Coordinates of C-alpha atoms in Angstrom, one line a residue:
Chain A
M446 CA -16.8 -18.1 15.9
D447 CA -18.6 -14.8 16.1
S448 CA -20.8 -15.4 13.0
I449 CA -23.7 -13.9 15.0
L450 CA -22.1 -10.5 14.2
E451 CA -22.1 -11.0 10.5
T452 CA -23.9 -8.3 8.6
T453 CA -24.7 -7.7 4.9
L454 CA -25.1 -4.5 3.0
G455 CA -26.4 -5.5 -0.5
S456 CA -23.6 -7.6 -2.0
L457 CA -21.1 -6.7 0.7
T458 CA -20.9 -9.1 3.6
L459 CA -18.9 -8.1 6.7
K460 CA -17.9 -10.6 9.5
R461 CA -18.4 -7.9 12.1
P462 CA -20.5 -4.7 11.9
T463 CA -17.7 -2.4 13.3
V464 CA -15.9 -0.4 10.6
L465 CA -13.0 2.1 10.8
A466 CA -14.3 5.4 9.5
S467 CA -12.5 7.3 6.7
G468 CA -9.8 9.7 7.7
I469 CA -8.7 7.7 10.7
L470 CA -5.4 5.8 10.6
G471 CA -6.0 5.0 6.9
I472 CA -2.5 5.1 5.2
S473 CA -0.7 1.9 6.1
L474 CA -1.6 -1.7 5.2
D475 CA 0.2 -2.9 8.4
V476 CA -2.1 -0.7 10.5
F477 CA -5.1 -2.1 8.6
N478 CA -4.0 -5.6 9.5
R479 CA -3.7 -4.6 13.1
L480 CA -7.2 -3.1 13.2
H481 CA -8.6 -6.2 11.5
D482 CA -6.9 -8.4 14.1
A483 CA -8.4 -6.1 16.7
G484 CA -11.9 -6.8 15.4
A485 CA -12.7 -4.3 12.6
G486 CA -15.2 -5.8 10.2
A487 CA -13.8 -3.5 7.5
V488 CA -11.6 -0.5 7.3
V489 CA -12.3 2.6 5.2
T490 CA -9.2 4.3 3.8
K491 CA -8.4 8.0 4.0
S492 CA -10.1 9.7 1.1
L493 CA -7.8 9.4 -1.9
S494 CA -7.5 12.0 -4.6
K495 CA -6.0 11.8 -8.1
E496 CA -2.7 13.3 -6.9
P497 CA -1.0 13.2 -3.5
W498 CA -2.2 15.9 -1.1
E499 CA -0.2 17.3 1.8
G500 CA -3.2 18.6 3.7
Y501 CA -3.2 21.7 5.9
P502 CA -0.5 22.8 8.3
N503 CA -1.1 22.0 12.0
P504 CA -3.0 22.5 14.2
T505 CA -5.2 20.0 12.3
I506 CA -7.0 18.4 15.2
F507 CA -7.8 19.1 18.9
S508 CA -10.4 18.3 21.4
V509 CA -13.3 20.7 22.2
K510 CA -13.6 21.6 25.9
G511 CA -16.7 19.8 27.0
G512 CA -16.5 17.0 24.4
G513 CA -15.8 16.0 20.9
W514 CA -13.0 16.9 18.4
I515 CA -12.6 19.5 15.7
N516 CA -10.4 18.6 12.7
A517 CA -9.3 20.0 9.4
V518 CA -6.6 17.7 8.2
G519 CA -7.3 18.8 4.7
L520 CA -7.7 15.3 3.1
S521 CA -4.0 14.6 3.2
N522 CA -3.4 11.4 1.3
P523 CA -0.7 9.7 -0.9
G524 CA -2.9 9.8 -4.0
A525 CA -4.8 6.9 -5.5
E526 CA -1.9 5.3 -7.5
N527 CA 0.6 5.2 -4.6
F528 CA -2.1 3.9 -2.3
A529 CA -3.3 1.2 -4.7
K530 CA 0.3 -0.1 -4.9
M531 CA 0.5 -0.2 -1.1
I532 CA -2.6 -2.3 -0.7
E533 CA -2.0 -4.6 -3.6
P534 CA -0.6 -7.5 -1.4
N535 CA -3.8 -7.4 0.8
N536 CA -5.9 -10.5 0.7
D537 CA -7.3 -10.6 4.2
V538 CA -8.7 -7.2 5.2
P539 CA -11.9 -6.0 3.8
I540 CA -10.8 -2.6 2.6
V541 CA -13.3 0.1 1.6
V542 CA -11.5 2.6 -0.6
S543 CA -12.7 6.1 0.0
L544 CA -12.4 8.5 -3.0
V545 CA -12.7 12.3 -3.2
G546 CA -13.0 14.2 -6.5
S547 CA -14.7 17.1 -8.2
I548 CA -16.1 15.5 -11.3
E549 CA -17.1 12.0 -12.5
D550 CA -13.9 11.6 -14.5
D551 CA -11.8 12.0 -11.3
F552 CA -13.5 9.0 -9.8
E553 CA -13.1 6.9 -13.0
Y554 CA -9.4 7.8 -13.2
M555 CA -8.9 6.6 -9.6
I556 CA -10.9 3.4 -9.7
K557 CA -8.8 2.3 -12.7
K558 CA -5.7 2.5 -10.4
F559 CA -7.2 -0.3 -8.2
E560 CA -7.6 -2.9 -11.0
N561 CA -5.1 -5.2 -9.2
C562 CA -6.4 -4.7 -5.7
K563 CA -9.0 -6.5 -3.7
V564 CA -11.5 -3.8 -2.9
A565 CA -14.5 -4.6 -0.7
A566 CA -16.3 -1.4 -1.8
Y567 CA -15.7 2.1 -2.8
E568 CA -17.0 4.9 -0.6
L569 CA -17.5 8.2 -2.3
N570 CA -16.7 11.1 -0.1
L571 CA -19.5 13.6 -0.8
S572 CA -19.3 15.3 2.5
C573 CA -15.9 16.4 3.7
P574 CA -16.7 19.9 5.2
H575 CA -13.4 21.6 5.0
V576 CA -11.9 21.3 1.5
A577 CA -13.0 23.5 -1.5
K578 CA -14.5 21.9 -4.6
V579 CA -14.8 18.4 -3.2
G580 CA -16.7 16.7 -0.5
L581 CA -19.7 18.7 0.7
E582 CA -19.5 21.0 -2.3
V583 CA -20.0 18.0 -4.5
G584 CA -22.6 16.4 -2.2
D585 CA -24.6 19.7 -2.3
D586 CA -24.8 19.5 -6.1
I587 CA -27.6 16.9 -6.7
E588 CA -27.1 16.6 -10.4
L589 CA -23.3 16.0 -10.0
V590 CA -23.9 13.3 -7.4
S591 CA -26.1 11.5 -9.8
K592 CA -23.6 11.8 -12.7
I593 CA -20.7 10.6 -10.5
I594 CA -22.6 7.5 -9.2
K595 CA -23.9 6.5 -12.7
K596 CA -20.4 6.8 -14.1
V597 CA -18.8 4.8 -11.2
K598 CA -21.5 2.1 -11.4
S599 CA -20.8 1.7 -15.1
I600 CA -17.1 1.0 -14.7
T601 CA -16.9 -1.3 -11.6
N602 CA -18.8 -4.2 -10.1
S603 CA -17.6 -3.4 -6.6
P604 CA -20.3 -2.0 -4.3
I605 CA -20.6 1.7 -4.2
V606 CA -21.3 3.6 -1.0
A607 CA -22.1 7.3 -0.9
K608 CA -21.0 9.1 2.3
V609 CA -23.3 12.1 2.9
G610 CA -23.2 14.9 5.4
L611 CA -24.9 18.0 6.5
G612 CA -24.2 20.7 3.9
K613 CA -26.1 23.5 2.4
S614 CA -28.6 21.3 0.6
D615 CA -31.1 18.9 2.2
Y616 CA -29.0 15.8 2.8
L617 CA -32.1 13.7 2.0
A618 CA -32.1 15.1 -1.5
T619 CA -28.5 14.0 -1.9
V620 CA -29.4 10.5 -0.6
D621 CA -32.4 10.5 -3.0
A622 CA -30.1 11.3 -6.0
A623 CA -27.6 8.7 -5.0
V624 CA -30.3 6.0 -4.5
S625 CA -31.9 6.9 -7.9
A626 CA -28.5 6.7 -9.6
G627 CA -28.1 3.1 -8.3
V628 CA -25.8 3.5 -5.2
D629 CA -25.5 0.3 -3.1
A630 CA -25.3 1.8 0.3
I631 CA -25.2 5.1 2.2
T632 CA -22.7 6.2 5.0
A633 CA -24.2 8.9 7.2
I634 CA -22.9 11.3 8.4
N635 CA -19.6 13.1 8.1
T636 CA -18.2 15.6 10.6
V637 CA -20.3 18.8 11.0
R638 CA -18.8 22.1 10.0
A639 CA -17.4 23.8 13.1
M640 CA -14.6 26.0 14.6
A641 CA -13.0 27.1 17.9
I642 CA -11.3 30.3 18.8
D643 CA -8.6 30.6 21.5
V644 CA -9.5 33.5 23.7
E645 CA -5.9 34.3 24.9
T646 CA -4.4 34.6 21.4
Q647 CA -7.8 35.6 19.9
M648 CA -7.2 33.3 16.9
P649 CA -9.0 30.4 15.3
I650 CA -7.1 27.3 16.5
L651 CA -7.3 25.3 13.3
S652 CA -4.8 26.5 10.6
N653 CA -7.8 26.2 8.2
K654 CA -10.0 28.1 10.7
I655 CA -13.0 26.0 9.9
G656 CA -13.2 22.2 10.2
G657 CA -15.5 19.4 11.2
L658 CA -16.8 18.4 14.6
S659 CA -16.7 14.7 15.4
G660 CA -17.2 12.6 18.5
T661 CA -20.0 12.2 21.0
P662 CA -21.6 15.7 20.5
I663 CA -22.7 14.8 17.0
K664 CA -24.0 11.3 17.9
P665 CA -27.7 12.4 18.3
I666 CA -27.6 14.3 15.1
A667 CA -26.1 11.4 13.2
L668 CA -28.6 9.0 14.7
R669 CA -31.5 11.2 13.6
C670 CA -30.1 11.2 10.1
V671 CA -29.8 7.5 10.0
Y672 CA -33.3 7.1 11.3
E673 CA -34.6 9.5 8.7
I674 CA -32.8 7.8 5.8
A675 CA -34.0 4.4 6.9
S676 CA -37.5 5.6 7.2
K677 CA -37.6 7.1 3.6
F678 CA -35.4 4.8 1.6
D679 CA -34.9 1.1 1.1
I680 CA -31.0 1.2 1.2
P681 CA -28.4 -0.3 3.4
I682 CA -26.8 2.2 5.8
M683 CA -23.5 2.5 7.6
G684 CA -24.2 4.8 10.6
C685 CA -21.3 7.1 11.5
G686 CA -20.9 10.0 14.0
G687 CA -19.8 9.9 17.6
I688 CA -20.1 6.2 18.2
S689 CA -17.9 5.3 21.1
T690 CA -19.6 2.4 23.0
W691 CA -21.5 -0.8 22.1
E692 CA -24.7 1.0 23.2
D693 CA -24.1 3.7 20.7
A694 CA -23.6 1.0 18.0
V695 CA -26.8 -0.8 19.0
E696 CA -28.7 2.5 18.9
F697 CA -27.6 3.1 15.3
I698 CA -28.5 -0.5 14.3
L699 CA -31.9 -0.1 15.9
A700 CA -32.3 3.2 13.9
G701 CA -31.6 1.4 10.6
S702 CA -27.8 0.9 10.3
S703 CA -26.5 -2.4 9.0
A704 CA -23.0 -1.5 10.1
V705 CA -21.4 1.3 12.1
Q706 CA -18.3 3.4 11.5
F707 CA -16.2 5.2 14.1
G708 CA -12.8 6.7 14.6
S709 CA -12.7 9.7 17.0
V710 CA -13.3 7.4 19.9
M711 CA -9.8 6.0 19.4
G712 CA -8.4 9.4 20.4
D713 CA -9.4 8.3 23.9
N714 CA -9.6 4.5 23.8
W715 CA -7.4 2.8 21.3
V716 CA -7.6 -0.1 18.9
E717 CA -9.2 -2.2 21.6
T718 CA -12.4 -0.2 20.9
F719 CA -13.3 -2.7 18.1
G720 CA -13.2 -5.7 20.3
E721 CA -15.1 -4.0 23.1
I722 CA -17.9 -2.8 20.9
N723 CA -18.1 -6.2 19.1
S724 CA -18.4 -8.1 22.3
G725 CA -20.9 -5.6 23.7
I726 CA -23.1 -6.0 20.7
Q727 CA -22.9 -9.7 20.9
K728 CA -23.8 -9.8 24.6
Y729 CA -26.8 -7.6 23.9
M730 CA -27.9 -9.8 21.1
E731 CA -27.7 -12.9 23.3
R732 CA -29.5 -11.2 26.1
K733 CA -32.3 -10.0 23.7
G734 CA -32.4 -13.3 21.8
Y735 CA -31.2 -12.1 18.4
A736 CA -29.5 -14.7 16.1
T737 CA -28.4 -12.2 13.4
I738 CA -27.7 -8.5 13.1
G739 CA -30.3 -8.3 10.4
E740 CA -33.1 -9.0 12.8
M741 CA -32.2 -5.9 14.8
I742 CA -31.8 -3.4 12.0
G743 CA -34.4 -0.7 12.2
K744 CA -36.2 -2.2 15.2
A745 CA -36.8 1.2 16.7
K746 CA -38.7 2.4 13.6
R747 CA -42.2 3.6 14.5
Q748 CA -45.0 4.7 12.3
Chain B
M1304 CA -7.2 26.6 41.4
E1305 CA -7.1 25.8 37.8
K1306 CA -10.1 23.9 36.5
Q1307 CA -9.5 20.3 35.3
R1308 CA -7.6 20.9 32.2
D1309 CA -8.4 19.2 28.8
N1310 CA -4.9 18.0 27.8
N1311 CA -6.0 17.5 24.2
H1312 CA -7.0 21.2 23.8
P1313 CA -4.2 23.8 23.4
H1314 CA -3.4 25.5 26.7
I1315 CA -1.8 28.9 26.4
C1316 CA 1.6 29.5 28.1
V1317 CA 3.8 32.6 28.1
I1318 CA 7.5 32.4 27.4
E1319 CA 9.4 33.8 30.4
K1320 CA 13.0 33.1 29.7
I1321 CA 15.2 32.2 26.7
V1322 CA 18.6 30.7 26.8
D1323 CA 20.9 30.4 23.7
E1324 CA 22.5 26.9 23.7
T1325 CA 24.4 27.3 20.4
P1326 CA 24.2 29.7 17.4
T1327 CA 21.2 27.7 16.1
V1328 CA 19.7 26.1 19.2
R1329 CA 17.9 27.8 22.1
T1330 CA 15.7 26.8 25.1
L1331 CA 12.4 28.6 25.8
Y1332 CA 11.2 28.4 29.4
F1333 CA 7.5 28.8 30.5
K1334 CA 5.4 28.1 33.5
D1335 CA 3.3 24.9 33.1
S1336 CA 2.7 22.4 35.9
V1337 CA 1.5 19.7 33.5
L1338 CA 4.4 19.7 31.0
A1339 CA 7.0 20.4 33.8
N1340 CA 6.2 17.0 35.2
V1341 CA 6.1 14.7 32.1
L1342 CA 7.9 11.4 32.0
P1343 CA 11.1 11.0 30.0
G1344 CA 10.2 10.3 26.4
Q1345 CA 6.8 11.9 26.5
F1346 CA 6.2 14.8 24.1
A1347 CA 3.7 17.7 23.6
M1348 CA 2.2 19.4 20.6
I1349 CA 3.4 23.0 20.6
W1350 CA 1.2 25.5 18.8
V1351 CA 3.0 28.7 17.5
P1352 CA -0.2 30.7 16.9
G1353 CA -0.7 31.6 13.3
I1354 CA 2.2 29.4 12.1
N1355 CA 2.0 25.7 12.9
E1356 CA 1.9 23.1 15.6
L1357 CA 4.8 20.8 16.1
P1358 CA 5.7 17.8 18.3
M1359 CA 8.4 18.6 20.8
S1360 CA 10.1 16.7 23.6
V1361 CA 9.8 18.6 26.9
M1362 CA 13.1 19.9 28.3
V1363 CA 13.8 19.9 32.1
S1364 CA 14.1 23.1 34.2
D1365 CA 15.4 23.4 37.7
V1366 CA 12.5 25.7 38.6
T1367 CA 9.4 24.0 40.0
D1368 CA 6.5 23.8 37.6
Q1369 CA 8.5 25.4 34.8
A1370 CA 8.7 23.5 31.5
A1371 CA 11.0 24.2 28.6
L1372 CA 11.5 23.5 24.9
T1373 CA 14.8 23.2 23.2
V1374 CA 14.5 24.1 19.5
R1375 CA 16.9 24.2 16.6
K1376 CA 15.9 26.6 13.8
R1377 CA 15.6 24.6 10.7
G1378 CA 12.2 24.7 8.8
E1379 CA 9.6 27.5 8.9
S1380 CA 7.8 26.2 12.0
S1381 CA 10.9 25.5 14.1
T1382 CA 12.3 28.9 13.1
A1383 CA 9.1 30.6 14.1
L1384 CA 9.3 28.9 17.5
Y1385 CA 13.0 29.8 17.8
N1386 CA 12.3 33.4 17.1
L1387 CA 9.6 33.9 19.8
S1388 CA 10.5 36.5 22.5
V1389 CA 9.9 36.6 26.2
G1390 CA 6.2 37.5 26.8
Q1391 CA 4.9 35.8 23.7
Q1392 CA 2.4 33.0 23.8
I1393 CA 2.4 29.3 22.7
G1394 CA -0.3 26.7 23.0
V1395 CA 0.5 23.3 24.4
R1396 CA -1.4 20.0 24.3
G1397 CA -0.3 16.7 25.8
P1398 CA 1.7 15.1 27.2
Y1399 CA 1.5 12.2 24.8
G1400 CA 3.3 8.9 24.3
N1401 CA 5.0 6.5 26.6
S1402 CA 8.3 6.8 28.4
F1403 CA 11.7 5.1 28.9
K1404 CA 12.0 2.2 31.3
I1405 CA 15.0 3.0 33.4
K1406 CA 17.0 0.0 34.4
N1407 CA 19.1 -0.3 37.6
G1408 CA 22.9 -0.4 37.4
K1409 CA 25.0 0.9 34.6
I1410 CA 23.2 2.7 31.9
L1411 CA 24.3 4.5 28.7
L1412 CA 22.6 7.4 27.0
I1413 CA 23.5 8.2 23.4
G1414 CA 22.0 11.2 21.7
G1415 CA 22.6 13.8 19.0
G1416 CA 21.4 17.4 18.8
T1417 CA 18.0 18.1 20.2
G1418 CA 17.6 14.3 20.6
L1419 CA 19.4 14.9 23.9
V1420 CA 16.3 16.6 25.4
P1421 CA 14.4 13.4 26.5
L1422 CA 17.8 12.0 27.7
M1423 CA 18.3 15.0 30.0
R1424 CA 14.8 14.2 31.5
L1425 CA 15.8 10.6 31.8
I1426 CA 18.8 11.6 33.9
K1427 CA 16.4 13.5 36.2
F1428 CA 14.3 10.4 36.7
A1429 CA 17.3 8.1 37.1
N1430 CA 18.0 6.3 40.4
P1431 CA 20.9 7.8 42.4
S1432 CA 22.6 4.4 42.3
N1433 CA 22.7 4.4 38.5
H1434 CA 26.1 4.8 36.9
I1435 CA 25.4 6.9 33.8
T1436 CA 27.5 7.4 30.7
V1437 CA 26.3 10.1 28.3
L1438 CA 27.5 10.2 24.7
M1439 CA 26.6 13.6 23.2
G1440 CA 27.0 13.9 19.5
S1441 CA 27.3 17.0 17.3
Q1442 CA 29.0 18.1 14.2
T1443 CA 31.4 20.7 15.6
K1444 CA 32.5 22.4 18.8
N1445 CA 30.1 25.4 18.7
E1446 CA 27.1 23.0 18.3
V1447 CA 27.9 21.1 21.5
F1448 CA 25.2 21.9 24.2
F1449 CA 23.8 20.5 27.4
E1450 CA 27.2 19.5 28.7
E1451 CA 26.9 21.7 31.8
T1452 CA 23.2 20.8 32.1
A1453 CA 24.1 17.1 32.2
K1454 CA 26.9 17.7 34.8
K1455 CA 24.5 19.5 37.1
L1456 CA 21.8 16.8 36.7
L1457 CA 24.4 14.1 37.3
E1458 CA 25.8 15.6 40.6
K1459 CA 24.5 12.7 42.6
N1460 CA 25.4 9.9 40.2
S1461 CA 28.7 8.4 39.3
H1462 CA 29.0 9.3 35.6
D1463 CA 31.0 9.9 32.4
I1464 CA 30.0 12.6 30.0
V1465 CA 31.6 12.2 26.6
P1466 CA 31.1 14.9 24.0
V1467 CA 31.7 13.7 20.4
T1468 CA 32.2 15.9 17.4
E1469 CA 32.3 14.8 13.8
D1470 CA 35.2 17.1 13.0
G1471 CA 37.1 16.4 16.2
S1472 CA 37.0 20.1 17.3
Y1473 CA 35.9 19.1 20.8
G1474 CA 35.9 15.9 22.7
E1475 CA 36.2 12.6 20.8
K1476 CA 36.3 12.7 17.1
G1477 CA 33.8 10.9 14.9
Y1478 CA 30.3 9.7 15.2
V1479 CA 28.8 8.9 18.6
T1480 CA 28.1 5.4 17.4
D1481 CA 31.9 4.9 16.7
V1482 CA 32.5 5.8 20.4
L1483 CA 29.7 3.4 21.5
E1484 CA 31.2 0.6 19.4
K1485 CA 34.6 1.0 21.2
L1486 CA 32.9 1.2 24.6
L1487 CA 30.9 -2.0 23.9
E1488 CA 34.2 -3.9 23.2
K1489 CA 35.2 -3.5 26.9
N1490 CA 32.1 -2.7 28.8
T1491 CA 28.6 -3.9 29.2
Y1492 CA 25.5 -2.0 30.3
D1493 CA 22.2 -2.8 32.0
G1494 CA 20.4 -0.4 29.6
I1495 CA 21.1 1.8 26.6
Y1496 CA 18.8 4.7 25.7
T1497 CA 18.9 6.7 22.5
C1498 CA 17.3 9.6 20.8
G1499 CA 18.4 11.7 17.8
P1500 CA 19.0 11.1 14.1
E1501 CA 17.5 7.8 12.9
M1502 CA 20.7 6.3 11.6
M1503 CA 22.4 6.9 14.9
M1504 CA 19.5 5.1 16.7
Y1505 CA 19.4 2.3 14.1
K1506 CA 23.1 1.6 14.6
T1507 CA 22.8 1.8 18.4
V1508 CA 19.9 -0.6 18.4
Q1509 CA 21.7 -3.0 16.1
M1510 CA 24.8 -3.0 18.3
A1511 CA 22.9 -3.4 21.5
N1512 CA 20.7 -6.2 20.1
K1513 CA 23.8 -8.0 19.0
K1514 CA 25.2 -7.9 22.5
G1515 CA 21.9 -8.8 24.1
I1516 CA 21.8 -5.4 25.9
F1517 CA 18.4 -3.9 26.7
V1518 CA 18.0 -0.8 24.5
Q1519 CA 15.3 1.7 23.9
A1520 CA 14.9 4.4 21.2
S1521 CA 12.6 7.4 21.0
L1522 CA 11.4 7.7 17.4
E1523 CA 10.5 10.8 15.4
R1524 CA 7.9 10.8 12.6
M1525 CA 5.6 13.2 10.9
M1526 CA 2.9 14.1 13.4
K1527 CA -0.4 15.8 13.1
C1528 CA -2.8 14.7 15.7
G1529 CA -0.5 13.2 18.5
I1530 CA -3.4 11.0 19.7
G1531 CA -3.2 8.0 17.4
I1532 CA -5.9 8.8 14.9
C1533 CA -4.4 10.6 11.9
G1534 CA -1.9 7.8 11.1
S1535 CA 0.9 10.1 9.9
C1536 CA 3.4 8.8 12.3
C1537 CA 3.0 5.0 11.7
V1538 CA 6.1 2.8 11.7
N1539 CA 4.7 -0.4 10.1
D1540 CA 1.8 -1.3 12.4
D1541 CA 2.9 1.0 15.3
L1542 CA 1.9 4.6 15.8
A1543 CA 4.9 6.5 17.1
C1544 CA 2.6 9.0 19.0
R1545 CA 0.6 6.3 20.8
D1546 CA 2.6 3.0 20.9
G1547 CA 5.8 5.1 21.3
T1548 CA 7.6 7.3 20.9
V1549 CA 9.8 4.9 23.0
F1550 CA 10.3 1.4 21.6
D1551 CA 12.4 -1.6 22.7
G1552 CA 15.2 -2.6 20.5
A1553 CA 13.9 -6.1 20.2
H1554 CA 10.6 -4.8 19.0
L1555 CA 12.2 -2.4 16.5
S1556 CA 14.3 -5.1 14.9
Q1557 CA 11.0 -6.6 13.7
K1558 CA 10.0 -3.3 12.0
S1559 CA 11.1 -3.0 8.4
E1560 CA 10.5 0.8 8.4
F1561 CA 12.8 1.5 11.3
G1562 CA 16.1 2.9 10.0
H1563 CA 14.8 2.8 6.5
S1564 CA 11.7 4.8 5.8
H1565 CA 9.2 7.4 7.1
R1566 CA 6.1 9.0 5.7
T1567 CA 5.8 12.4 4.1
K1568 CA 3.0 14.9 4.9
S1569 CA 0.8 13.2 2.3
G1570 CA 1.5 9.8 3.7
I1571 CA 3.9 8.5 1.0
L1572 CA 6.5 6.1 2.4
E1573 CA 10.0 7.4 1.5
E1574 CA 13.5 6.4 2.3
I1575 CA 15.3 8.2 5.1

């Protein structure tokens, strides 16, 4: 019925371009079904590790006065094996499995656990800003990124997405390494390293002190990154960072995204966000005379 | 005047009074016009600086714009909150979640331990024409609390307060659900409201559903964000923090996890 919203990223086809970002609501198949019914084109799971992780003590998330959210949940997750068992019955929801690890063998170990699951794609978390030895610390190591992607590509036919963020290295060098190693798509960006201090108690609010900033304040930064990646590489992109309205989503598509991921917005709105953004994009397309998402991707690119 | 407050950012409050309810339970009072006026069933995330942040139901106070927290010392975080002194600071964010729908006529409240907190607030919001029965469960006599609080709050209502102890050292002997079962043999109610241990709520919901009585339960789950995005508190496809914490019994009877399982800090589903 809404095939106008169909979008493709290499071999991955999504009925709608709105995708649940990793870290948000990603631990229950029942919730995935609910989000899918609400209009999500795909859901990305919480980043899974080899073993279950409890994450950091609270406070793990709060809003920033003036806009946005800071979080350091600490990649809490039930572990790849428990998670794979949970999603085994799934047949309907396009599930993108997010993985986090330190070396290529970690990723191989985890992907093997999903042999009996329908996995739409794997998203490699190369950009979590608040856990040591994984995430951004891996993404900053260009050679390691290359090794991980080559290994993962050699053991699965599922599309591989690399999620990059703003770390110590030039993120475009990470994208370059990932593309050269054969990655199928890029998600950009993750949260941006940040903190907040309470002036009355004179303490950092997060138990981990440092976390990641998400929400509307990072949208212009994320948009710039998507635009830069789209200008330099021939690779499908899922734009992510502060998207909260259909206009934001269209902006990212015009910058070069084939799909958009979001999550923080649901702290204010709720699962209805998916339907609202989908219908907003569709109305925009009808008004502008687009028949497919593909025609719109990267339209804002200028020489 | 206070600037427009961001309810999702910790707001610092100072403890101004502490009342011991039992040897292991105490109530901490603090000034906060936002939390003082939350609806029955709503909760807040309470930051004990340097320790943790935990979801708490907000207790009533008879002082205008004063809020309170009733805490049992159990784990590291609740013990840290319990051990705070007058003059110390906490951060509060919220209120979060929905609230009880209070029916007209005869209503019954059934709670155990600190699960009585939202039920005390429910009494405060009840209609003066409500006849209110309160079943208060605890293990033993010196763990009974809020009996006087309930009496005071119920001054204008016709009411029955029934303390129940497991060892029979005070009030009725047994579990509160045993007392409810007996009451339901002879009486009917326009609404039943429950909060406390999950098995108590599960049995209550089952009994009420069987009799076709409107029933609501306020669920407790692992909570991190409180705003419906971390997913820790899910009960099947519901998020306790956002879709609840109050759910109708008819809705809960469709949820396989209610009364059976909850998630750990890492998100693994385990039996209750």
